[in-house]
GROMACS .gro file of C-alpha atoms in nm:
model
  426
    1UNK     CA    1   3.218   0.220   4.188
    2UNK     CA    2   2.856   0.339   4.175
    3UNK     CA    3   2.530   0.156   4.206
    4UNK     CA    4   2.333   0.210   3.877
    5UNK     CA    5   1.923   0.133   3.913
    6UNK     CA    6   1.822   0.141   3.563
    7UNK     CA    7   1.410   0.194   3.548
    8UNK     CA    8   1.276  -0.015   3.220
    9UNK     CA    9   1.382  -0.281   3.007
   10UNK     CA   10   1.403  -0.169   2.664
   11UNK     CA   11   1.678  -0.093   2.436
   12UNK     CA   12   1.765   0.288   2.620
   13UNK     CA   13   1.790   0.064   2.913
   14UNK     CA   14   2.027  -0.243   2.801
   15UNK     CA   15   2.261  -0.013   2.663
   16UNK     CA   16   2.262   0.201   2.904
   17UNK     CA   17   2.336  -0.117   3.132
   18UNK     CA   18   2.615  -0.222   2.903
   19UNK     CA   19   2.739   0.121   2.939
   20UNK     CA   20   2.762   0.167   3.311
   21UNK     CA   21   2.858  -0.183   3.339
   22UNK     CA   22   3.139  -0.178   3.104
   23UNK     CA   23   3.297   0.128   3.321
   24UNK     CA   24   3.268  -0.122   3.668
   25UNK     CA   25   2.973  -0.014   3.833
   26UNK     CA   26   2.705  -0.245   3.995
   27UNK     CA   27   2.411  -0.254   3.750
   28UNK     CA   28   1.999  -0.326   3.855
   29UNK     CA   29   1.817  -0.330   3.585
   30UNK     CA   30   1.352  -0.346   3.730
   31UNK     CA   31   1.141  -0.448   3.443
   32UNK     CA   32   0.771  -0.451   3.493
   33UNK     CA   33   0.727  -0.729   3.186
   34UNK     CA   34   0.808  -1.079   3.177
   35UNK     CA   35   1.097  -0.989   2.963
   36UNK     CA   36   1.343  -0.773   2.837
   37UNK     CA   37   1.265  -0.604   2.543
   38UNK     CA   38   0.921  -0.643   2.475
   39UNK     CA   39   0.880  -0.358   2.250
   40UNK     CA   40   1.223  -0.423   2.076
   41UNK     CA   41   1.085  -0.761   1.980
   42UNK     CA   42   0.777  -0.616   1.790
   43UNK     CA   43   0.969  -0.316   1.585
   44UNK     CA   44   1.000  -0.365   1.239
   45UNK     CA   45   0.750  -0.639   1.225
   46UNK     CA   46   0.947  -0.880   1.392
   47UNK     CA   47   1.279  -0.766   1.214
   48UNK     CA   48   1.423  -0.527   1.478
   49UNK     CA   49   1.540  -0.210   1.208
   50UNK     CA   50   1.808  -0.167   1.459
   51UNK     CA   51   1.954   0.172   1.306
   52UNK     CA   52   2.039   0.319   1.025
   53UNK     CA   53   2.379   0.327   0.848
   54UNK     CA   54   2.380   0.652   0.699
   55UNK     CA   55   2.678   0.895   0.834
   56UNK     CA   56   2.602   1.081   1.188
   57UNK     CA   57   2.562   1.400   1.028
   58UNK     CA   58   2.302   1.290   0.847
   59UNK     CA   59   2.128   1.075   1.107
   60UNK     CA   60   2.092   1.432   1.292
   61UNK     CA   61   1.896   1.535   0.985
   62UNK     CA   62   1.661   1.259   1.015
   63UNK     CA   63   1.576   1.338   1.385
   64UNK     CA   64   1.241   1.537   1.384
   65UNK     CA   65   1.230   1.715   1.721
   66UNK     CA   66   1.546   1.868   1.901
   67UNK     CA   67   1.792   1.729   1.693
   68UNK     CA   68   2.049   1.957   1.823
   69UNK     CA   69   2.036   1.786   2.208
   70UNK     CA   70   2.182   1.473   2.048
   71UNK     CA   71   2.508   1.599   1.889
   72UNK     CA   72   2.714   1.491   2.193
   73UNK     CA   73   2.543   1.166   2.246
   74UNK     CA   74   2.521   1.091   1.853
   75UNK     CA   75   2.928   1.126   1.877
   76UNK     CA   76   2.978   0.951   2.178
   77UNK     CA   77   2.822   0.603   2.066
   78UNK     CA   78   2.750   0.628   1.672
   79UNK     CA   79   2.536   0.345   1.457
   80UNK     CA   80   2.887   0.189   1.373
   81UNK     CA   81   2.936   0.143   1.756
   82UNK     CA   82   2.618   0.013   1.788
   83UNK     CA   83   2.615  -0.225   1.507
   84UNK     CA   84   3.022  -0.366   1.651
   85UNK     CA   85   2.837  -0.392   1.995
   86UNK     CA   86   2.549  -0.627   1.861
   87UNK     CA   87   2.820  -0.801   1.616
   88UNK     CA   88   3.093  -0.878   1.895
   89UNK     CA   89   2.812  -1.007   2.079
   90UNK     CA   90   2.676  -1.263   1.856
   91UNK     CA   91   2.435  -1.103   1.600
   92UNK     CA   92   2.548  -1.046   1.282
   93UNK     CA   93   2.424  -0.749   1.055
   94UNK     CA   94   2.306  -0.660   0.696
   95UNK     CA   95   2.180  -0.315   0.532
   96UNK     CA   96   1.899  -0.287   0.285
   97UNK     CA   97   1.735  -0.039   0.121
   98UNK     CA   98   1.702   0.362   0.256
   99UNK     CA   99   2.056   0.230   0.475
  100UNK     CA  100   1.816   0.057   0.722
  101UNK     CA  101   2.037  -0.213   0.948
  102UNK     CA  102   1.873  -0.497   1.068
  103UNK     CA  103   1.990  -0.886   1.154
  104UNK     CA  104   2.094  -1.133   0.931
  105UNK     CA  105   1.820  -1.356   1.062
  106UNK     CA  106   1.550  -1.106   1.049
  107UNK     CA  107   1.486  -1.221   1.405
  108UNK     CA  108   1.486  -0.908   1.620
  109UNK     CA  109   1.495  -1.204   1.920
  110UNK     CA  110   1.854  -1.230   1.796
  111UNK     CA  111   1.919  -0.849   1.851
  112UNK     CA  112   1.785  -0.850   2.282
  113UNK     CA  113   1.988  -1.217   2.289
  114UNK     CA  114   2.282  -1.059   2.227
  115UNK     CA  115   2.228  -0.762   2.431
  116UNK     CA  116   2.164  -0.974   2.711
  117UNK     CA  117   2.474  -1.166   2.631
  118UNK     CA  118   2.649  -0.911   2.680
  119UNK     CA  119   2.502  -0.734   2.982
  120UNK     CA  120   2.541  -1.146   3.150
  121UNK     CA  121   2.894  -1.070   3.079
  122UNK     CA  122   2.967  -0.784   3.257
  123UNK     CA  123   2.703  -0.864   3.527
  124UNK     CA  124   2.452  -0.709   3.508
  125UNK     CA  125   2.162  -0.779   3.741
  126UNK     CA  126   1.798  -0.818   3.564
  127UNK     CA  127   1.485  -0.808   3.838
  128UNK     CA  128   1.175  -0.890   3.658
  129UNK     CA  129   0.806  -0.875   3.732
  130UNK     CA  130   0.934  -0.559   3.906
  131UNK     CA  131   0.724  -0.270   3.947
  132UNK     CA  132   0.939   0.103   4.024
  133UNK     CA  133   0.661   0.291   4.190
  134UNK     CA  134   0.863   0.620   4.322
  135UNK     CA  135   1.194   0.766   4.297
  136UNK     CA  136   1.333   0.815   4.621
  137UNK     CA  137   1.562   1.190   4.680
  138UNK     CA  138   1.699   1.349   4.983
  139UNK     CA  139   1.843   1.703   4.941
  140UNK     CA  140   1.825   1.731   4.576
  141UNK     CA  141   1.976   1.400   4.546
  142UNK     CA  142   1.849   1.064   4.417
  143UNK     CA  143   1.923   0.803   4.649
  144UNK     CA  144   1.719   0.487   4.513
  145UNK     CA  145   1.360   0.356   4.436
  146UNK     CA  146   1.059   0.231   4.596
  147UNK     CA  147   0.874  -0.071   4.368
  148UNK     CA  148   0.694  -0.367   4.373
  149UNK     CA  149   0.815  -0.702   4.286
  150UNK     CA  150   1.087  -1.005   4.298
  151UNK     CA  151   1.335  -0.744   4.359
  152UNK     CA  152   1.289  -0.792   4.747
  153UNK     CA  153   1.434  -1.099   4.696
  154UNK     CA  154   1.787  -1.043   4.617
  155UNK     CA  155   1.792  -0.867   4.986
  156UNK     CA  156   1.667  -0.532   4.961
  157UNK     CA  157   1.509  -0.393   5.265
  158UNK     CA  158   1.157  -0.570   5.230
  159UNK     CA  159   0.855  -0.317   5.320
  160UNK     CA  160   0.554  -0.513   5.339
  161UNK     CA  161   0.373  -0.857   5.118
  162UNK     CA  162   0.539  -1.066   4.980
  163UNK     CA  163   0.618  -1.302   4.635
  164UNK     CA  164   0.514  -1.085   4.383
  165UNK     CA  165   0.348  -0.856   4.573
  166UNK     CA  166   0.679  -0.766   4.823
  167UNK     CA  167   0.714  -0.358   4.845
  168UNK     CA  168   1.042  -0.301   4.880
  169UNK     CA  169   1.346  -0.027   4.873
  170UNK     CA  170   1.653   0.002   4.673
  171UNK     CA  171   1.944   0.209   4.734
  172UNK     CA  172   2.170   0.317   4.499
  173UNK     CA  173   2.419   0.623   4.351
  174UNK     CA  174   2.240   0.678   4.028
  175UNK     CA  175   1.886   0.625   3.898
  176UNK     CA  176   1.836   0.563   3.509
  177UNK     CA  177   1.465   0.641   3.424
  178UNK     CA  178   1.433   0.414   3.048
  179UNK     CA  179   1.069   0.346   3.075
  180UNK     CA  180   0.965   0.464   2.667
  181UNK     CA  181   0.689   0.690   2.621
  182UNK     CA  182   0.317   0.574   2.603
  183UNK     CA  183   0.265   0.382   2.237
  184UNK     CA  184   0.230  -0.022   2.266
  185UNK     CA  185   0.076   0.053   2.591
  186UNK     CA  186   0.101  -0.417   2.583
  187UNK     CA  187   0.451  -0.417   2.625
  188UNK     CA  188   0.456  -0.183   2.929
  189UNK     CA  189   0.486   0.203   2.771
  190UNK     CA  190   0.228   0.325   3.040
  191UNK     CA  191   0.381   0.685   3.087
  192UNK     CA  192   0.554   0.595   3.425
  193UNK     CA  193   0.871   0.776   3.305
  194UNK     CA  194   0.691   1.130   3.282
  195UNK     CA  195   0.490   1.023   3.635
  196UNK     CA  196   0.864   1.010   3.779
  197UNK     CA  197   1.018   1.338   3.614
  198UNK     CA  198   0.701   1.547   3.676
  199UNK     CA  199   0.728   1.440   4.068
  200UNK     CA  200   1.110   1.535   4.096
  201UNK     CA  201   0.997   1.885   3.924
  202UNK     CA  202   1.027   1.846   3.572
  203UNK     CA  203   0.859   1.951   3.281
  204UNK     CA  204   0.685   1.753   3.055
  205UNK     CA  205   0.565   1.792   2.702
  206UNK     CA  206   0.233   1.700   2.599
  207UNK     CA  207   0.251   1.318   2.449
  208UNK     CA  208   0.099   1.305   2.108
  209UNK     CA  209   0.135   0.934   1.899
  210UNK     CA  210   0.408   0.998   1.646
  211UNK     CA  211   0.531   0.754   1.331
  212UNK     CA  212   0.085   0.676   1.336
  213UNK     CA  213  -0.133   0.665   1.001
  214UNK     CA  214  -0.353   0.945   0.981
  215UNK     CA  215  -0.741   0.949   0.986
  216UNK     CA  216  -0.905   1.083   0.651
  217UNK     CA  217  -1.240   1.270   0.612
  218UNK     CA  218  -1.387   1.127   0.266
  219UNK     CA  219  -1.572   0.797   0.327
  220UNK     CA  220  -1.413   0.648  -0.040
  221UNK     CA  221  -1.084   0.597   0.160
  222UNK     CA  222  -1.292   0.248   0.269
  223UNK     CA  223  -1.285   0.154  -0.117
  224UNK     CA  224  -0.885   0.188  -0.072
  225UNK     CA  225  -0.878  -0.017   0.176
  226UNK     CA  226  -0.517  -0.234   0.130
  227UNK     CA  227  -0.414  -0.107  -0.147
  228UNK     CA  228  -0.063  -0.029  -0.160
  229UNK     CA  229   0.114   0.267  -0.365
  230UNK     CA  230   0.483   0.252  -0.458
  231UNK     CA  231   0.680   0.518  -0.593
  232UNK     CA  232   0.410   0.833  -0.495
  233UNK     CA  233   0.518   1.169  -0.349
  234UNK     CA  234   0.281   1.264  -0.086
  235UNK     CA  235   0.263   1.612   0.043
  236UNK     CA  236   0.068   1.778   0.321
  237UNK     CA  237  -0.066   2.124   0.352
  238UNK     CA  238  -0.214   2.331   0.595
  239UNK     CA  239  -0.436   2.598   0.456
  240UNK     CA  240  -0.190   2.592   0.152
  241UNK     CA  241   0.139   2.592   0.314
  242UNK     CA  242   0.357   2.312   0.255
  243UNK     CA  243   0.459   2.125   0.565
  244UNK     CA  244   0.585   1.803   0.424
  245UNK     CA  245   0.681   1.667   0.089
  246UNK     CA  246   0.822   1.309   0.067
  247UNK     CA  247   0.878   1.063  -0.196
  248UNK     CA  248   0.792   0.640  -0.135
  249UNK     CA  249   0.518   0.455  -0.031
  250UNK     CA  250   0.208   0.453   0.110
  251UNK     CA  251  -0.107   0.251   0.224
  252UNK     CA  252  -0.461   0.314   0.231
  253UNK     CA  253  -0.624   0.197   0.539
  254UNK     CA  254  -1.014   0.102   0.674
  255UNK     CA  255  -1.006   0.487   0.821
  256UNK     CA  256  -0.720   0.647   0.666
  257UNK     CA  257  -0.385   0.649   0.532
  258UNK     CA  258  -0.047   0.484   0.637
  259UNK     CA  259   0.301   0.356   0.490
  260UNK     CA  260   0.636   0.448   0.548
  261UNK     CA  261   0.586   0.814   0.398
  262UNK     CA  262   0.262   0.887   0.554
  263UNK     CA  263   0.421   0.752   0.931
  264UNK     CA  264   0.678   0.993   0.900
  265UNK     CA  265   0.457   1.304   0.781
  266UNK     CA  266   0.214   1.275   1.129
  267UNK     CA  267   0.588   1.343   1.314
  268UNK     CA  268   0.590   1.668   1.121
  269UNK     CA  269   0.239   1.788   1.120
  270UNK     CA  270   0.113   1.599   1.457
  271UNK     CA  271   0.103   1.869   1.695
  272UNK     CA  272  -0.054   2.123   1.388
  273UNK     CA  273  -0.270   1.804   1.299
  274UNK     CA  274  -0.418   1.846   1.632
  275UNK     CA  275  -0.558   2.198   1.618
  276UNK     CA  276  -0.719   2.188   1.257
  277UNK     CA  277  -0.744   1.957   0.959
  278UNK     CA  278  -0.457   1.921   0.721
  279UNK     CA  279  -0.484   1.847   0.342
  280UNK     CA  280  -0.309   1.581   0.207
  281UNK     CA  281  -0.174   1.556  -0.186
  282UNK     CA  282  -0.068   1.191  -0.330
  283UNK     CA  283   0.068   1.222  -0.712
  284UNK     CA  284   0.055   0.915  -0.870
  285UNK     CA  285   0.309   0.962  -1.104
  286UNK     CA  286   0.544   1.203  -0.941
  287UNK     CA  287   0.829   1.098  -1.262
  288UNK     CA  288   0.634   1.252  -1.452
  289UNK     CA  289   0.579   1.637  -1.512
  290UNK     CA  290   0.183   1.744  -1.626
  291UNK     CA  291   0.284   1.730  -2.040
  292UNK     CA  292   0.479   1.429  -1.985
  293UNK     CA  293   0.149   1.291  -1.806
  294UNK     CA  294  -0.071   1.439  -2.047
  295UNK     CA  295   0.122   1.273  -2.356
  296UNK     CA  296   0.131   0.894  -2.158
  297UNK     CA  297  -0.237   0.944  -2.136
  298UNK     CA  298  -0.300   1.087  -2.485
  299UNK     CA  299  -0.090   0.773  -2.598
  300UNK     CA  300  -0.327   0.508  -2.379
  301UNK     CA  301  -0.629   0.641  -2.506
  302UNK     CA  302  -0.505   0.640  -2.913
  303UNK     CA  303  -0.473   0.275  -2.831
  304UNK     CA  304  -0.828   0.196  -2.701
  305UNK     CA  305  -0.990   0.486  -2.849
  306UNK     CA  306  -1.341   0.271  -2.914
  307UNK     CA  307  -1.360   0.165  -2.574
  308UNK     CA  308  -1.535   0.301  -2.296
  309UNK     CA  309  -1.343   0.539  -2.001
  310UNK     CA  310  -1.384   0.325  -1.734
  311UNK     CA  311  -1.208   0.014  -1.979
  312UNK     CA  312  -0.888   0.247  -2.088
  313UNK     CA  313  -0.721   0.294  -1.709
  314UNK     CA  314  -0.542  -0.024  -1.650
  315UNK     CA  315  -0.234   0.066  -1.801
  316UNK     CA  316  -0.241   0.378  -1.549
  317UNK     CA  317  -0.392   0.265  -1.258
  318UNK     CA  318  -0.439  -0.035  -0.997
  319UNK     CA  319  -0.777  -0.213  -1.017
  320UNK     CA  320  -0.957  -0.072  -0.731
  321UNK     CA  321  -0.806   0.297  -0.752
  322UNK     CA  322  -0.967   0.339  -1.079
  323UNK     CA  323  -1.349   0.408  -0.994
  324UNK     CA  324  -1.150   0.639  -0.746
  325UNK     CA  325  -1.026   0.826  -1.036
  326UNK     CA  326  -1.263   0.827  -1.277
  327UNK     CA  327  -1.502   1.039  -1.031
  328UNK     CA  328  -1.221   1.240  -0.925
  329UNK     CA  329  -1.176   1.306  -1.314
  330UNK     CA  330  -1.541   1.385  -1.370
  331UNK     CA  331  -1.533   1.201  -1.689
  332UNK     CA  332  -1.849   0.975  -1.749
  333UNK     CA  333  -1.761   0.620  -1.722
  334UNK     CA  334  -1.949   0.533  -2.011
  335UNK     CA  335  -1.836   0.784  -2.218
  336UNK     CA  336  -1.617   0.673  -2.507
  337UNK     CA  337  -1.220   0.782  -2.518
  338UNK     CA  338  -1.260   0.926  -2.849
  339UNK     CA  339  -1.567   1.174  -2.743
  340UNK     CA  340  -1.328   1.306  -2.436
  341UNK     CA  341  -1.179   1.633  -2.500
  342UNK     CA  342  -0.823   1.810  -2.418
  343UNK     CA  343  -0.977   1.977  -2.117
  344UNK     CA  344  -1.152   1.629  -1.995
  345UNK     CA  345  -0.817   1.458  -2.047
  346UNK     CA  346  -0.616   1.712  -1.864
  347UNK     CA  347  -0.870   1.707  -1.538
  348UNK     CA  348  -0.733   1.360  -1.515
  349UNK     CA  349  -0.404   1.458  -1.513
  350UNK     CA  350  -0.483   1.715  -1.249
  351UNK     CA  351  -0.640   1.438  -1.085
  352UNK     CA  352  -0.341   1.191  -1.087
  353UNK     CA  353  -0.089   1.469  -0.991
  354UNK     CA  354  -0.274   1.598  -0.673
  355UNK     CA  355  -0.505   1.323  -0.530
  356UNK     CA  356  -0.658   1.527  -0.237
  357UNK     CA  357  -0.760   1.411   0.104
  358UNK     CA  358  -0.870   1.578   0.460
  359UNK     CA  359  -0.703   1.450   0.730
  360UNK     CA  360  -0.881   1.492   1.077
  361UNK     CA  361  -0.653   1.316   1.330
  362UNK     CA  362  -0.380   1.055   1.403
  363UNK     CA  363  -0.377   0.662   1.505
  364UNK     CA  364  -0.401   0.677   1.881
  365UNK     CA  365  -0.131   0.544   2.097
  366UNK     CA  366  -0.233   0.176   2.022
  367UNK     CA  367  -0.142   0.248   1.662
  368UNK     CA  368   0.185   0.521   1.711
  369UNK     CA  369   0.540   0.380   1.656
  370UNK     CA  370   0.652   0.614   1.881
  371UNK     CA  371   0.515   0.892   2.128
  372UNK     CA  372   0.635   1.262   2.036
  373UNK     CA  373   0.662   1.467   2.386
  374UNK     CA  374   0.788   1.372   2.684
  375UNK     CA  375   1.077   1.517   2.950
  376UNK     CA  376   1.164   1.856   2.824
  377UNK     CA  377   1.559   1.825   2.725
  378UNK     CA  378   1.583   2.178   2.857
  379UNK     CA  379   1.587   2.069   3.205
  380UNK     CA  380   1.858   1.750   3.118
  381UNK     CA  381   2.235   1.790   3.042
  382UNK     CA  382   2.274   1.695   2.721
  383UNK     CA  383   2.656   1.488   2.748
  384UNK     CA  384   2.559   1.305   3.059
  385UNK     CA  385   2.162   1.308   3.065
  386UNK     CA  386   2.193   1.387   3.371
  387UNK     CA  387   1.903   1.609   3.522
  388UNK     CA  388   1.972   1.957   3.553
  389UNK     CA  389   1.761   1.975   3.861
  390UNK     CA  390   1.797   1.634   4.075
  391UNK     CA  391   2.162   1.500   4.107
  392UNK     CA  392   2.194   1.138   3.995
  393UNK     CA  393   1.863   1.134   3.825
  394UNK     CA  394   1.936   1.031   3.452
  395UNK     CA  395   1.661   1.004   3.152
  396UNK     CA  396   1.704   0.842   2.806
  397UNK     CA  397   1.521   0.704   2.494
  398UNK     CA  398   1.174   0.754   2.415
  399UNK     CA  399   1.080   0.922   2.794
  400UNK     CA  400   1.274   1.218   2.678
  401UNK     CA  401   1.124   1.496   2.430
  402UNK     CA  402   1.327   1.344   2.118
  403UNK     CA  403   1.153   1.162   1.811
  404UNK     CA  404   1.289   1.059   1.442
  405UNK     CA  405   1.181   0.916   1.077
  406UNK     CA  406   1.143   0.588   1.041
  407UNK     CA  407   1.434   0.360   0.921
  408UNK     CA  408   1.623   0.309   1.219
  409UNK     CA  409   1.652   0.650   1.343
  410UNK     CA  410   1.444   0.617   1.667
  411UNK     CA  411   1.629   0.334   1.798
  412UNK     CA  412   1.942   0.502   1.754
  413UNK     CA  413   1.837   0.773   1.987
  414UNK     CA  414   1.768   0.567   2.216
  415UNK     CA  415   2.128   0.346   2.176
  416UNK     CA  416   2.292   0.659   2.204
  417UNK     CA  417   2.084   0.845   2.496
  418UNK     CA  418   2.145   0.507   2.710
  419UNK     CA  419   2.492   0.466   2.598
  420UNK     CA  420   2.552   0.853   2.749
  421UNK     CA  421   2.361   0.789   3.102
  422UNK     CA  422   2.560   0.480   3.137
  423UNK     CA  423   2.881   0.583   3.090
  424UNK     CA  424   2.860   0.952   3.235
  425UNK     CA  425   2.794   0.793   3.599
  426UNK     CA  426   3.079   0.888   3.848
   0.00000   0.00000   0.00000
């Protein structure tokens, strides 16, 4: 039997707990926060989209950056494992649209209960209000941590303070570094994770927010603000080349863009994003082709042909998008539908199929999901997540280089990268 120190309290953490714990070694788990699962209990507004229930293969599809790392993880503990753990332990399921799993309750407080049910069960030891300050190696071995904390008092070899402030030392077989990346810096993602790996040699990939809303350029996105579009294909281009195309919805912001479509683009383009401005391209009507538009148009204005432009749009557009669209159109508001001509009529269509916007920059960290970046998975085994450099060093979930859509997909990386440290320990 080992002795498992598990660094972080989040969901890469508890199930890598479970894991370890479930194969009968001695589990610590240090958490900085007042809890466990402080970030868990925010995700999906509250909900907890705990993964998705799609088939493995195409999970793998949904990941965005090195997607191939998790194929022996993604077998070893799939979203039907997942969802049986959380079941068995209490927390009964549903799936909704796009596959997305969450609980029955819509409380994601019932999702960390009944992970901590079942980490009580197998004994798992929780120090909180416990600060790990350094991994501690000796001959390319890890052998334990250094922190700050309540852990001293569970008899730990006490260093100096005391309460709270106690420094103290941990021994152990097998260090689990679970600490996130650095987006909801509140609930404790401070970038400790990549402080650890870079000290013990590894390499670390820039952090840039992920799953964020995007800045825009044009100051009319402020008339936008809060309006929500359903059913829109958004598409973003950089210097005319395609480098994302999705179908859904999005939001206009105070500064920007956002929505489930738009979070997911900024994982694609974010590190391209950050060199140069992108263009972004929102169709309106994305069911319909340019003739089909034109005709639906052609058919609105027959119908309110005496009234003025800026009257005949309601049928076709929300409320406050429609100033929006009659400049883009360059039709004179006043101007009466029966004075505008084919080519007028068909700049509005070119308007409505390719509403174009600039986009400068992302959300920062404060407004990211998720952070994209983080402990190259060159340097980690992918079964075990082991390090390939420092024996008994272990990473998993959002420290590692390894991102994903939204809908579940994120958290299932890190399910599955805990579940693999956890039950890979000798």
């Amino acid at each position: 039997m080992s002795k498992v120190l598990i660094i972080g309290g989040g969901a890469a953490s508890m199930a890598a707990a479970i894991a370890a714990a479930g194969c009968g070694h001695e589990v610590h788990i240090y958490e900085k926060n007042e809890k466990l699962g402080k970030k868990l209990f925010i995700t999906g507004k509250g909900r907890c989209n705990v993964t998705n229930a799609c088939d493995m293969e195409e999970m793998m599809g949904h990941v965005v950056t090195n997607s191939r790392f998790l194929y022996s993880s993604f077998s070893g503990f799939t979203n039907q494992d997942m969802m049986e753990l959380l079941e068995r332990n209490g927390c009964p399921l549903k799936v909704e649209r796009g596959m997305r799993v969450f609980p029955v309750s819509d409380k994601s407080s019932d999702v960390i209960n009944a992970l901590v049910r079942a980490m009580k069960d197998l004994g798992v030891r929780v120090h909180l209000f416990c600060e790990v300050k350094e991994i501690l190696t000796e001959e390319g071995r890890c052998r334990g941590i250094r922190a700050v904390g309540r852990g001293a008092r569970d008899g730990v070899r006490a260093l100096g303070g005391g309460g709270q402030g106690a420094v103290f030392e941990e021994r152990g077989d097998a260090v689990i570094v679970a600490t996130g990346g650095v987006s909801y810096e509140a609930t404790g993602s401070t970038g400790d994770g990549y402080r650890f790996a870079r000290d013990r040699g590894h390499r670390i990939i820039e952090p840039v927010p992920a799953l964020a809303p995007f800045v825009v350029k044009e100051p009319e996105i402020k008339e936008l603000m809060g309006l929500s579009l359903k059913h829109v294909e958004a598409a973003v281009f950089d210097q005319g080349r395609e480098l994302y195309r999705e179908f859904g919805e999005l939001l206009f912001t105070h500064f920007g863009v956002s929505g489930p479509i738009i979070l997911s683009a900024s994982s694609f383009v974010a590190r391209t994003l950050a060199k140069r401005p992108l263009t972004l391209s929102i169709d309106l009507k994305p069911a319909l082709d340019r003739e089909q538009l034109d005709a639906r148009i052609l058919k609105d204005f027959e119908e309110c042909s005496n009234k003025q432009f800026k009257n005949s749009l309601g049928r076709l557009f929300p409320a406050k998008l429609i100033p929006v669209m009659i400049r883009r159109s360059g039709i004179s508001p006043e101007k009466k539908v029966n004075e505008i001509t084919r080519v007028q009529r068909l700049g509005l269509v070119d308007a409505t199929k390719g509403l174009t916007y600039t986009l400068t920059g992302l959300g920062d960290f404060k407004e990211a999901i998720i952070t994209q970046g983080g402990v190259d998975v060159k340097e980690v085994k992918p079964k075990t997540m082991e390090s390939k450099l420092v024996e008994g060093l272990y990473f998993a979930g959002e420290v590692l280089d390894l991102d994903g859509v939204t809908g579940g997909f994120n958290l299932q990386i890190a399910w599955s990268t805990g579940w693999a440290a956890g039950s890979h320990i000798p």
